[in-house]
C-alpha cells in the first residue's frame, strides 16, 4: 500500500514539474535581431516586444513576430494601354520594409499582398497616363514616381517602399510596329502638314 502511495506521489510530482516547465516556457518569447513582435493578452494589445528574451503572461498571451528586413516583392506582368493607345506588357520589383509593426499587423490583413495589389493598380495608372516613347525613355523617372506614390499610400500600413524597379517594358506586337514606324510617320507629317496624326505634327522638330 505504501509503495502504491509513493508511486502516486512521484507521478504527481512529475506532472507538476512538467506543468511548471510548460507554463514558464509559454511566458518566455525570443525575438530575433531582425524582428519585433506584437504582444496581445486576452485579445487586447499590450505592447511591442523588442529583440532578445521577453517575458509575457503565460498561457493567455498571443505573440506575432514581424520581420523588419527589406523584402523583395514581384509585381506580376500585366498589359497596360498607354496614353497613345499602345498596349504594353510591364512588370516590376518592389523593395519594402516594415517600420511600424503595430500598423502592419492591425491596419491590413497581409501587408505584402496588399502592397503588390496596390503596385499593380498604381503602375497601370502611371503607365496609362504616358505615351509609349515617354515610357521607354524615362524609366528611372517612372521608378521614382511609383516609389513616391506607393510609399505615401502604404504609410498607413506601417510599410516603407524603399525602391521600385520596372524590370521590363515590352510593347505588344501591334504597338511594336507602331513604335518602329513612328519616326517615319513624323517625317511624313512634317513634310505634309495637312496629313498625319496631330501628335506628330505638334512635334518640335516639325517647327521651323
CSV table of C-alpha atoms in Angstrom, one decimal:
chain,number,residue,atom,x,y,z
A,1,UNK,CA,0.0,0.0,0.0
A,2,UNK,CA,2.8,2.4,0.9
A,3,UNK,CA,4.6,1.6,-2.4
A,4,UNK,CA,1.4,2.4,-4.4
A,5,UNK,CA,1.0,5.7,-2.5
A,6,UNK,CA,4.7,6.6,-3.1
A,7,UNK,CA,4.3,5.9,-6.9
A,8,UNK,CA,1.2,8.2,-7.0
A,9,UNK,CA,3.1,11.0,-5.2
A,10,UNK,CA,6.1,10.6,-7.6
A,11,UNK,CA,3.7,10.7,-10.6
A,12,UNK,CA,2.0,13.8,-9.4
A,13,UNK,CA,5.4,15.5,-8.8
A,14,UNK,CA,6.5,14.7,-12.3
A,15,UNK,CA,3.2,16.1,-13.7
A,16,UNK,CA,3.6,19.2,-11.6
A,17,UNK,CA,7.2,19.7,-12.8
A,18,UNK,CA,6.1,19.3,-16.4
A,19,UNK,CA,3.2,21.8,-15.9
A,20,UNK,CA,5.6,24.3,-14.4
A,21,UNK,CA,8.0,24.0,-17.3
A,22,UNK,CA,5.2,24.4,-19.8
A,23,UNK,CA,3.9,27.5,-18.0
A,24,UNK,CA,7.3,29.1,-17.7
A,25,UNK,CA,8.3,28.4,-21.3
A,26,UNK,CA,5.0,29.8,-22.6
A,27,UNK,CA,5.8,33.1,-20.8
A,28,UNK,CA,9.2,33.4,-22.5
A,29,UNK,CA,9.4,34.7,-26.0
A,30,UNK,CA,12.6,35.0,-28.0
A,31,UNK,CA,12.6,37.8,-30.7
A,32,UNK,CA,15.4,37.7,-33.3
A,33,UNK,CA,17.6,40.8,-34.0
A,34,UNK,CA,15.7,41.4,-37.3
A,35,UNK,CA,12.3,41.2,-35.8
A,36,UNK,CA,9.8,42.9,-33.5
A,37,UNK,CA,6.7,41.2,-32.1
A,38,UNK,CA,3.2,42.3,-31.4
A,39,UNK,CA,2.2,41.2,-27.9
A,40,UNK,CA,-1.5,40.7,-27.1
A,41,UNK,CA,-3.2,39.4,-23.9
A,42,UNK,CA,-6.8,38.0,-24.0
A,43,UNK,CA,-7.4,39.8,-27.3
A,44,UNK,CA,-6.1,43.2,-26.2
A,45,UNK,CA,-2.9,44.8,-27.5
A,46,UNK,CA,-0.3,45.2,-24.8
A,47,UNK,CA,3.0,46.4,-26.4
A,48,UNK,CA,5.7,45.7,-29.0
A,49,UNK,CA,8.4,43.3,-28.0
A,50,UNK,CA,12.0,44.1,-29.0
A,51,UNK,CA,14.8,41.8,-29.9
A,52,UNK,CA,16.1,39.3,-27.3
A,53,UNK,CA,14.3,37.5,-24.5
A,54,UNK,CA,11.0,38.8,-23.4
A,55,UNK,CA,8.7,37.7,-20.5
A,56,UNK,CA,5.0,37.8,-21.1
A,57,UNK,CA,1.9,36.5,-19.2
A,58,UNK,CA,2.0,32.7,-19.5
A,59,UNK,CA,-0.7,30.7,-21.3
A,60,UNK,CA,-3.0,33.7,-22.1
A,61,UNK,CA,-0.7,35.5,-24.5
A,62,UNK,CA,-0.5,35.8,-28.3
A,63,UNK,CA,2.7,37.0,-29.8
A,64,UNK,CA,3.1,37.7,-33.6
A,65,UNK,CA,6.6,38.3,-34.9
A,66,UNK,CA,7.1,40.8,-37.7
A,67,UNK,CA,10.2,40.7,-40.0
A,68,UNK,CA,11.8,44.1,-40.2
A,69,UNK,CA,14.3,43.2,-43.0
A,70,UNK,CA,13.9,44.6,-46.5
A,71,UNK,CA,11.6,42.4,-48.5
A,72,UNK,CA,11.5,41.9,-52.3
A,73,UNK,CA,8.1,41.7,-53.9
A,74,UNK,CA,7.4,40.7,-57.5
A,75,UNK,CA,4.7,42.7,-59.3
A,76,UNK,CA,3.2,40.3,-61.9
A,77,UNK,CA,3.4,41.1,-65.6
A,78,UNK,CA,0.3,42.9,-66.9
A,79,UNK,CA,-0.8,44.5,-70.1
A,80,UNK,CA,-1.4,48.3,-69.9
A,81,UNK,CA,-2.8,50.6,-72.5
A,82,UNK,CA,-0.7,53.8,-72.8
A,83,UNK,CA,-1.9,57.3,-73.4
A,84,UNK,CA,-1.4,56.9,-77.2
A,85,UNK,CA,-3.4,53.6,-77.1
A,86,UNK,CA,-0.4,51.3,-77.4
A,87,UNK,CA,-0.7,48.0,-75.4
A,88,UNK,CA,2.5,47.4,-73.3
A,89,UNK,CA,3.4,44.5,-71.1
A,90,UNK,CA,5.0,45.7,-67.8
A,91,UNK,CA,6.3,44.0,-64.7
A,92,UNK,CA,8.3,45.4,-61.7
A,93,UNK,CA,10.0,44.6,-58.4
A,94,UNK,CA,9.3,46.5,-55.2
A,95,UNK,CA,11.6,46.7,-52.1
A,96,UNK,CA,9.7,47.3,-48.9
A,97,UNK,CA,10.4,47.4,-45.2
A,98,UNK,CA,8.1,47.3,-42.2
A,99,UNK,CA,8.8,50.3,-40.0
A,100,UNK,CA,5.8,50.1,-37.7
A,101,UNK,CA,4.9,46.5,-36.7
A,102,UNK,CA,1.7,47.6,-34.9
A,103,UNK,CA,0.3,49.2,-38.0
A,104,UNK,CA,1.5,46.4,-40.2
A,105,UNK,CA,-0.4,43.9,-38.1
A,106,UNK,CA,-3.6,45.8,-37.2
A,107,UNK,CA,-4.2,48.0,-40.2
A,108,UNK,CA,-4.0,45.4,-43.0
A,109,UNK,CA,-4.6,41.6,-43.2
A,110,UNK,CA,-1.5,40.9,-45.3
A,111,UNK,CA,0.8,43.9,-46.0
A,112,UNK,CA,2.8,42.0,-48.6
A,113,UNK,CA,-0.2,41.1,-50.7
A,114,UNK,CA,-1.8,44.5,-50.2
A,115,UNK,CA,1.4,46.2,-51.4
A,116,UNK,CA,1.6,44.1,-54.6
A,117,UNK,CA,-2.1,44.7,-55.5
A,118,UNK,CA,-1.6,48.4,-54.9
A,119,UNK,CA,1.5,48.5,-57.0
A,120,UNK,CA,-0.4,46.8,-59.9
A,121,UNK,CA,-3.1,49.4,-59.9
A,122,UNK,CA,-0.6,52.3,-59.4
A,123,UNK,CA,1.6,51.0,-62.2
A,124,UNK,CA,-1.4,50.7,-64.5
A,125,UNK,CA,-2.4,54.3,-63.7
A,126,UNK,CA,1.0,55.8,-64.2
A,127,UNK,CA,1.8,54.0,-67.4
A,128,UNK,CA,-1.7,54.7,-68.7
A,129,UNK,CA,-1.0,58.5,-68.4
A,130,UNK,CA,2.1,58.3,-70.5
A,131,UNK,CA,2.9,57.8,-74.2
A,132,UNK,CA,5.0,54.8,-75.3
A,133,UNK,CA,8.1,56.8,-76.2
A,134,UNK,CA,8.0,58.5,-72.8
A,135,UNK,CA,7.8,55.2,-71.0
A,136,UNK,CA,10.8,53.7,-73.0
A,137,UNK,CA,13.0,56.8,-72.4
A,138,UNK,CA,12.1,57.8,-68.8
A,139,UNK,CA,12.2,54.5,-66.9
A,140,UNK,CA,14.1,56.0,-64.0
A,141,UNK,CA,11.7,58.8,-63.6
A,142,UNK,CA,8.8,56.4,-63.6
A,143,UNK,CA,10.5,54.3,-60.9
A,144,UNK,CA,10.9,57.3,-58.6
A,145,UNK,CA,7.3,58.4,-59.3
A,146,UNK,CA,6.0,55.0,-58.5
A,147,UNK,CA,8.1,54.8,-55.3
A,148,UNK,CA,6.8,58.1,-54.0
A,149,UNK,CA,3.1,57.2,-54.7
A,150,UNK,CA,3.4,53.8,-53.2
A,151,UNK,CA,5.3,55.0,-50.1
A,152,UNK,CA,2.6,57.6,-49.4
A,153,UNK,CA,-0.2,55.0,-49.8
A,154,UNK,CA,1.5,52.3,-47.7
A,155,UNK,CA,2.4,54.7,-44.8
A,156,UNK,CA,-0.9,53.9,-43.0
A,157,UNK,CA,0.1,50.2,-43.0
A,158,UNK,CA,3.5,51.0,-41.4
A,159,UNK,CA,5.3,50.0,-44.6
A,160,UNK,CA,8.1,52.0,-46.3
A,161,UNK,CA,8.6,51.5,-50.0
A,162,UNK,CA,12.4,51.8,-50.5
A,163,UNK,CA,12.6,51.4,-54.2
A,164,UNK,CA,10.6,50.4,-57.3
A,165,UNK,CA,12.3,48.9,-60.4
A,166,UNK,CA,10.5,48.3,-63.6
A,167,UNK,CA,12.1,45.1,-64.9
A,168,UNK,CA,10.7,45.0,-68.4
A,169,UNK,CA,8.6,47.2,-70.7
A,170,UNK,CA,7.6,45.1,-73.6
A,171,UNK,CA,5.5,46.7,-76.3
A,172,UNK,CA,2.9,44.3,-77.7
A,173,UNK,CA,3.2,43.2,-81.3
A,174,UNK,CA,0.9,45.8,-82.6
A,175,UNK,CA,2.4,48.7,-80.6
A,176,UNK,CA,5.9,47.5,-81.5
A,177,UNK,CA,5.2,48.0,-85.2
A,178,UNK,CA,3.7,51.4,-84.3
A,179,UNK,CA,6.9,52.3,-82.4
A,180,UNK,CA,9.2,51.3,-85.2
A,181,UNK,CA,7.2,53.2,-87.8
A,182,UNK,CA,6.8,56.4,-85.7
A,183,UNK,CA,9.9,58.2,-86.9
A,184,UNK,CA,8.6,57.6,-90.5
A,185,UNK,CA,5.2,59.0,-89.5
A,186,UNK,CA,6.7,62.1,-88.0
A,187,UNK,CA,8.8,62.7,-91.1
A,188,UNK,CA,5.7,62.4,-93.3
A,189,UNK,CA,3.7,64.7,-91.0
A,190,UNK,CA,6.4,67.3,-91.2
A,191,UNK,CA,6.6,67.1,-95.0
A,192,UNK,CA,2.8,67.1,-95.4
A,193,UNK,CA,1.3,69.1,-92.6
A,194,UNK,CA,-2.2,68.6,-93.9
A,195,UNK,CA,-1.9,64.9,-93.2
A,196,UNK,CA,-0.6,62.7,-90.5
A,197,UNK,CA,-1.5,62.5,-86.8
A,198,UNK,CA,-2.0,65.6,-84.8
A,199,UNK,CA,0.5,64.5,-82.1
A,200,UNK,CA,3.2,64.0,-84.8
A,201,UNK,CA,2.5,67.4,-86.3
A,202,UNK,CA,3.0,69.0,-82.9
A,203,UNK,CA,6.5,67.6,-82.5
A,204,UNK,CA,9.1,70.5,-82.0
A,205,UNK,CA,11.2,69.0,-84.8
A,206,UNK,CA,8.5,69.9,-87.3
A,207,UNK,CA,8.6,73.6,-86.4
A,208,UNK,CA,10.9,75.8,-88.4
